[in-house]
Amino acid sequence: MRDARHDVLFEPVAIGPVTAPNRFYQVPHCNGMGRMFPNAMIAMRETKAEGGWGIVFTEQCDFHATSDIQPYTETNLWDDGDEIYLGRMAEAVHRHGSLAGIELAHAGQDTGNLYSREVPIGPAHRPVSALNHPIQARAMDLSDIIDYRRWHRRAALRARDMGFDIVMVYAGHNNTVPGQFFYKRHNDRSDAYGGSLENRLRLFRELIEDTREAVGDTMAVVVRMAVDELMGPDGLEWHNEGREAIEMLAELPDLWDVTIGNWANDSQTSRFAPEGFQEDYVAFVKKVTSKPVAVVGRYTSPDAMVSAIRRGVTDLIGAARPSIADPFLPRKIEEGRTDDIRECIGCNICAAWNNLSAPSRCTQNPTFGEEWRKSWHPERMAPVSAPSHVLIVGAGPAGLEAARTAGLAGFRVTLAEASNDLGGRVTREARLPGLSAWGRVRDYRTGQIAKMTNVEVFRGSRLGAADILELGAEHVALATGATWRGDGVGRTLRSAVPVTGGSGLLTPDDIMEGHRPPDGPVVIFDDDGYYMASVLAELMAAEGRETWLVTPAVVVAPWSEYTLEQHVIEQRLADLGVRMLVRHTIVSVDEGEVVTRDGLGRCDRRIACAGVIGVTARIPDDDLWLALNGGVELEGAGIRSLQRIGDCYGPGLIAAAVYQGHKYVRELGEPVDGDGVPFLRERHVIEGS
Ligand code: ADP
Ligand code: SF4
């Protein structure tokens, strides 16, 4: 069953007094559920354990009211009341033979304590870093440090009593107190906790020792620490204090979980970092400690995992995103089904939803976060009792996911695609600079469909309304996508931009189809705010054009802040010489120039250019829907249901199209109460009721 080359991944690993059943380690990761949506969080973690992750951790678990990271929805362990849902999570993980870990965190000067209203604390008097709040953290004095150690110790004991197997002392990502003491730039103390490296590490050391002393050999004590911040000498570097710190504490924890910080560096997208991207920074750790080591790096390939172990980089394969995209990744390797792995595409939509304080969503895994509230399992579908014929028109992410899911459920499926290529927008966009991994959205689904005898795929088949009526399928899903509009209308401009002379605006679709403005400078007008304008700017610059990116936003690609990419996108555009004009909109496109207006309403700039590309909004390709009269009176053709899914219904993220393709099948033939809420809701307990 399993490929013998992958055996090493299934060796048990001793971590102090406990033993992990294999090397698959779901590292702590936020998910936007946490304390606000605990049932969803528990079911999500349990699914990972069921899928074979040998260690399953909580997200950041704040252990005192002085660490209140509102508006983010991580977990809390402030008092006994929090033990209920955290304990349930540990139980759920244990049901599948995995170890449950808890990450004790205190955000210190990284948070404003908006809910608790406690004054934030940290190594020094400093404005808090979160969300630019006008709030300062105060420097902890020695009595605060005594209190802090007691709170941490108490939390470790609570974790033990709840049944957790592993407790983590967390100093990673620049966002917790022991890390803030460690970093020179945050710590200007002159007492025993400031100055020398030994002093700056004192609190971290004490916390590890306190925790060990408190829990004895009932739990493993692990640490999570960043060894480099990618800031050069302005921050921590792995080859100086990063390394020295690990050497000084080398044998103290039972496991070293090492990363690069901050979170944006740790969770880099595939646009900016390949699989295994942390290895250059963390590979030294195993040479300076005899304790097991864990690293992350968006590993989705079992061969890359094995290689990292064989090369002595790591003992455990740490993963957040790969475990979100495929909770069953370990089981699939174990069962020799590696081509069934649903590989993370490294897009960070999961991170974005968390950063927006909403339950995380995954582009590749539409069931993520739906395990409890919709009882969606990532691998299983209830088989249909009477398999009817489903016709899906369009093989973009929505159509492919609908076809895959309908095939899994046992429907007879026909998938018709107008072009010769499957994948729709994903295939087109994956050819743009840095986005090739997005092709995995297509590849996973085409790979699965190819194995299904009940799914027939027709390429080069542009269906008209008459074809659909003729085909006689009982259920028809229109997944025909959307088209970028070429009139400039979007978030800022509510009516078409005036065009005099020239060819007007090109669209991203035009560019992806190979069209180009005449030779000369190009202006990209971005009123979309996510990735598209910036990748087109990269493309234009790479083709040797003088490139402008004009946006009404205050920074380029503002929404990519949520995917942790904004700063790297801006850096890349700057490196490529792209000229960025923020807080500007375009007001007219004329022959040889574009006129822009600034955020204060002044017409202040004319930019000479050979062409303008507008990245503003999209329009659904719903001609078929209109031709079929929205499904009214189709019974004569034997069609019981007609629906639009994906961008054809409402243009959106790829993640939304995949989700809709999945949802379509889950609800097919099921009575759906359109007036109600289509999922279970988390309820608060009202005191006294
Ligand atoms: P989504 O993101 O919703 O999946 P895409 O734009 O990625 O949408 O994909 C839509 C797909 O539908 C494209 O591959 C397109 O070629 C195909 N398509 C559009 N109209 C038709 C049609 N009439 N018949 C068959 N396929 C179609
Ligand atoms: Fe990976 Fe994107 Fe899913 Fe996150 S949302 S796990 S980055 S595929």
PDB file of N, CA, C and O and ligand atoms in Angstrom, residues 298 320-325 343-351 361-365, ligand 2:
ATOM      1  N   ARG A 298       5.339  24.728   4.131  1.00  0.00           N
ATOM      2  CA  ARG A 298       4.291  24.406   3.153  1.00  0.00           C
ATOM      3  C   ARG A 298       4.609  23.124   2.391  1.00  0.00           C
ATOM      4  O   ARG A 298       4.461  23.031   1.174  1.00  0.00           O
ATOM      5  N   ALA A 320       0.678  23.844   8.794  1.00  0.00           N
ATOM      6  CA  ALA A 320      -0.621  24.469   9.056  1.00  0.00           C
ATOM      7  C   ALA A 320      -1.417  24.390   7.765  1.00  0.00           C
ATOM      8  O   ALA A 320      -2.357  23.605   7.647  1.00  0.00           O
ATOM      9  N   ARG A 321      -0.979  25.160   6.748  1.00  0.00           N
ATOM     10  CA  ARG A 321      -1.777  25.229   5.525  1.00  0.00           C
ATOM     11  C   ARG A 321      -1.943  23.877   4.814  1.00  0.00           C
ATOM     12  O   ARG A 321      -3.063  23.552   4.395  1.00  0.00           O
ATOM     13  N   PRO A 322      -0.885  23.076   4.684  1.00  0.00           N
ATOM     14  CA  PRO A 322      -1.119  21.774   4.026  1.00  0.00           C
ATOM     15  C   PRO A 322      -2.142  20.912   4.774  1.00  0.00           C
ATOM     16  O   PRO A 322      -2.843  20.095   4.152  1.00  0.00           O
ATOM     17  N   SER A 323      -2.251  21.122   6.096  1.00  0.00           N
ATOM     18  CA  SER A 323      -3.227  20.337   6.853  1.00  0.00           C
ATOM     19  C   SER A 323      -4.629  20.928   6.739  1.00  0.00           C
ATOM     20  O   SER A 323      -5.617  20.253   7.027  1.00  0.00           O
ATOM     21  N   ILE A 324      -4.709  22.180   6.349  1.00  0.00           N
ATOM     22  CA  ILE A 324      -6.013  22.813   6.096  1.00  0.00           C
ATOM     23  C   ILE A 324      -6.517  22.374   4.722  1.00  0.00           C
ATOM     24  O   ILE A 324      -7.657  21.953   4.562  1.00  0.00           O
ATOM     25  N   ALA A 325      -5.632  22.469   3.745  1.00  0.00           N
ATOM     26  CA  ALA A 325      -6.024  22.096   2.381  1.00  0.00           C
ATOM     27  C   ALA A 325      -6.350  20.609   2.287  1.00  0.00           C
ATOM     28  O   ALA A 325      -7.248  20.210   1.552  1.00  0.00           O
ATOM     29  N   GLU A 343      -3.322  19.442  -2.680  1.00  0.00           N
ATOM     30  CA  GLU A 343      -2.188  20.263  -2.249  1.00  0.00           C
ATOM     31  C   GLU A 343      -2.586  21.713  -2.030  1.00  0.00           C
ATOM     32  O   GLU A 343      -3.258  22.317  -2.867  1.00  0.00           O
ATOM     33  N   CYS A 344      -2.124  22.241  -0.918  1.00  0.00           N
ATOM     34  CA  CYS A 344      -2.262  23.667  -0.645  1.00  0.00           C
ATOM     35  C   CYS A 344      -1.672  24.448  -1.809  1.00  0.00           C
ATOM     36  O   CYS A 344      -0.616  24.098  -2.329  1.00  0.00           O
ATOM     37  N   ILE A 345      -2.352  25.524  -2.218  1.00  0.00           N
ATOM     38  CA  ILE A 345      -1.813  26.325  -3.324  1.00  0.00           C
ATOM     39  C   ILE A 345      -1.035  27.541  -2.817  1.00  0.00           C
ATOM     40  O   ILE A 345      -0.549  28.351  -3.607  1.00  0.00           O
ATOM     41  N   GLY A 346      -0.981  27.688  -1.485  1.00  0.00           N
ATOM     42  CA  GLY A 346      -0.198  28.806  -0.936  1.00  0.00           C
ATOM     43  C   GLY A 346      -0.782  30.171  -1.260  1.00  0.00           C
ATOM     44  O   GLY A 346      -0.047  31.108  -1.565  1.00  0.00           O
ATOM     45  N   CYS A 347      -2.108  30.295  -1.164  1.00  0.00           N
ATOM     46  CA  CYS A 347      -2.751  31.575  -1.512  1.00  0.00           C
ATOM     47  C   CYS A 347      -3.057  32.439  -0.290  1.00  0.00           C
ATOM     48  O   CYS A 347      -3.302  33.636  -0.413  1.00  0.00           O
ATOM     49  N   ASN A 348      -3.126  31.823   0.873  1.00  0.00           N
ATOM     50  CA  ASN A 348      -3.396  32.517   2.147  1.00  0.00           C
ATOM     51  C   ASN A 348      -4.799  33.097   2.277  1.00  0.00           C
ATOM     52  O   ASN A 348      -5.012  34.036   3.067  1.00  0.00           O
ATOM     53  N   ILE A 349      -5.744  32.533   1.572  1.00  0.00           N
ATOM     54  CA  ILE A 349      -7.133  32.920   1.842  1.00  0.00           C
ATOM     55  C   ILE A 349      -7.506  32.498   3.268  1.00  0.00           C
ATOM     56  O   ILE A 349      -8.253  33.184   3.962  1.00  0.00           O
ATOM     57  N   CYS A 350      -6.939  31.374   3.716  1.00  0.00           N
ATOM     58  CA  CYS A 350      -7.194  30.927   5.099  1.00  0.00           C
ATOM     59  C   CYS A 350      -6.762  32.004   6.083  1.00  0.00           C
ATOM     60  O   CYS A 350      -7.486  32.345   7.027  1.00  0.00           O
ATOM     61  N   ALA A 351      -5.580  32.559   5.861  1.00  0.00           N
ATOM     62  CA  ALA A 351      -5.071  33.604   6.751  1.00  0.00           C
ATOM     63  C   ALA A 351      -5.927  34.862   6.648  1.00  0.00           C
ATOM     64  O   ALA A 351      -6.198  35.531   7.646  1.00  0.00           O
ATOM     65  N   ARG A 361     -11.444  30.083   5.630  1.00  0.00           N
ATOM     66  CA  ARG A 361     -11.900  29.363   4.453  1.00  0.00           C
ATOM     67  C   ARG A 361     -10.673  28.930   3.680  1.00  0.00           C
ATOM     68  O   ARG A 361      -9.638  29.583   3.753  1.00  0.00           O
ATOM     69  N   CYS A 362     -10.817  27.859   2.935  1.00  0.00           N
ATOM     70  CA  CYS A 362      -9.668  27.371   2.170  1.00  0.00           C
ATOM     71  C   CYS A 362     -10.059  27.274   0.701  1.00  0.00           C
ATOM     72  O   CYS A 362     -11.122  26.759   0.364  1.00  0.00           O
ATOM     73  N   THR A 363      -9.191  27.735  -0.164  1.00  0.00           N
ATOM     74  CA  THR A 363      -9.454  27.673  -1.602  1.00  0.00           C
ATOM     75  C   THR A 363      -9.578  26.218  -2.058  1.00  0.00           C
ATOM     76  O   THR A 363     -10.487  25.865  -2.806  1.00  0.00           O
ATOM     77  N   GLN A 364      -8.671  25.386  -1.584  1.00  0.00           N
ATOM     78  CA  GLN A 364      -8.648  24.002  -2.045  1.00  0.00           C
ATOM     79  C   GLN A 364      -9.662  23.106  -1.331  1.00  0.00           C
ATOM     80  O   GLN A 364     -10.165  22.159  -1.909  1.00  0.00           O
ATOM     81  N   ASN A 365      -9.897  23.396  -0.058  1.00  0.00           N
ATOM     82  CA  ASN A 365     -10.744  22.512   0.744  1.00  0.00           C
ATOM     83  C   ASN A 365     -12.032  23.224   1.146  1.00  0.00           C
ATOM     84  O   ASN A 365     -12.081  23.901   2.175  1.00  0.00           O
TER      85      ASN A 365
HETATM   86 FE1  SF4 B   2      -3.451  26.628   1.264  1.00  0.00          FE
HETATM   87 FE2  SF4 B   2      -4.840  28.623   0.219  1.00  0.00          FE
HETATM   88 FE3  SF4 B   2      -6.082  26.618   1.506  1.00  0.00          FE
HETATM   89 FE4  SF4 B   2      -4.670  28.379   2.877  1.00  0.00          FE
HETATM   90  S1  SF4 B   2      -6.509  28.807   1.692  1.00  0.00           S
HETATM   91  S2  SF4 B   2      -4.608  26.166   3.106  1.00  0.00           S
HETATM   92  S3  SF4 B   2      -3.001  28.782   1.495  1.00  0.00           S
HETATM   93  S4  SF4 B   2      -4.945  26.483  -0.384  1.00  0.00           S
END
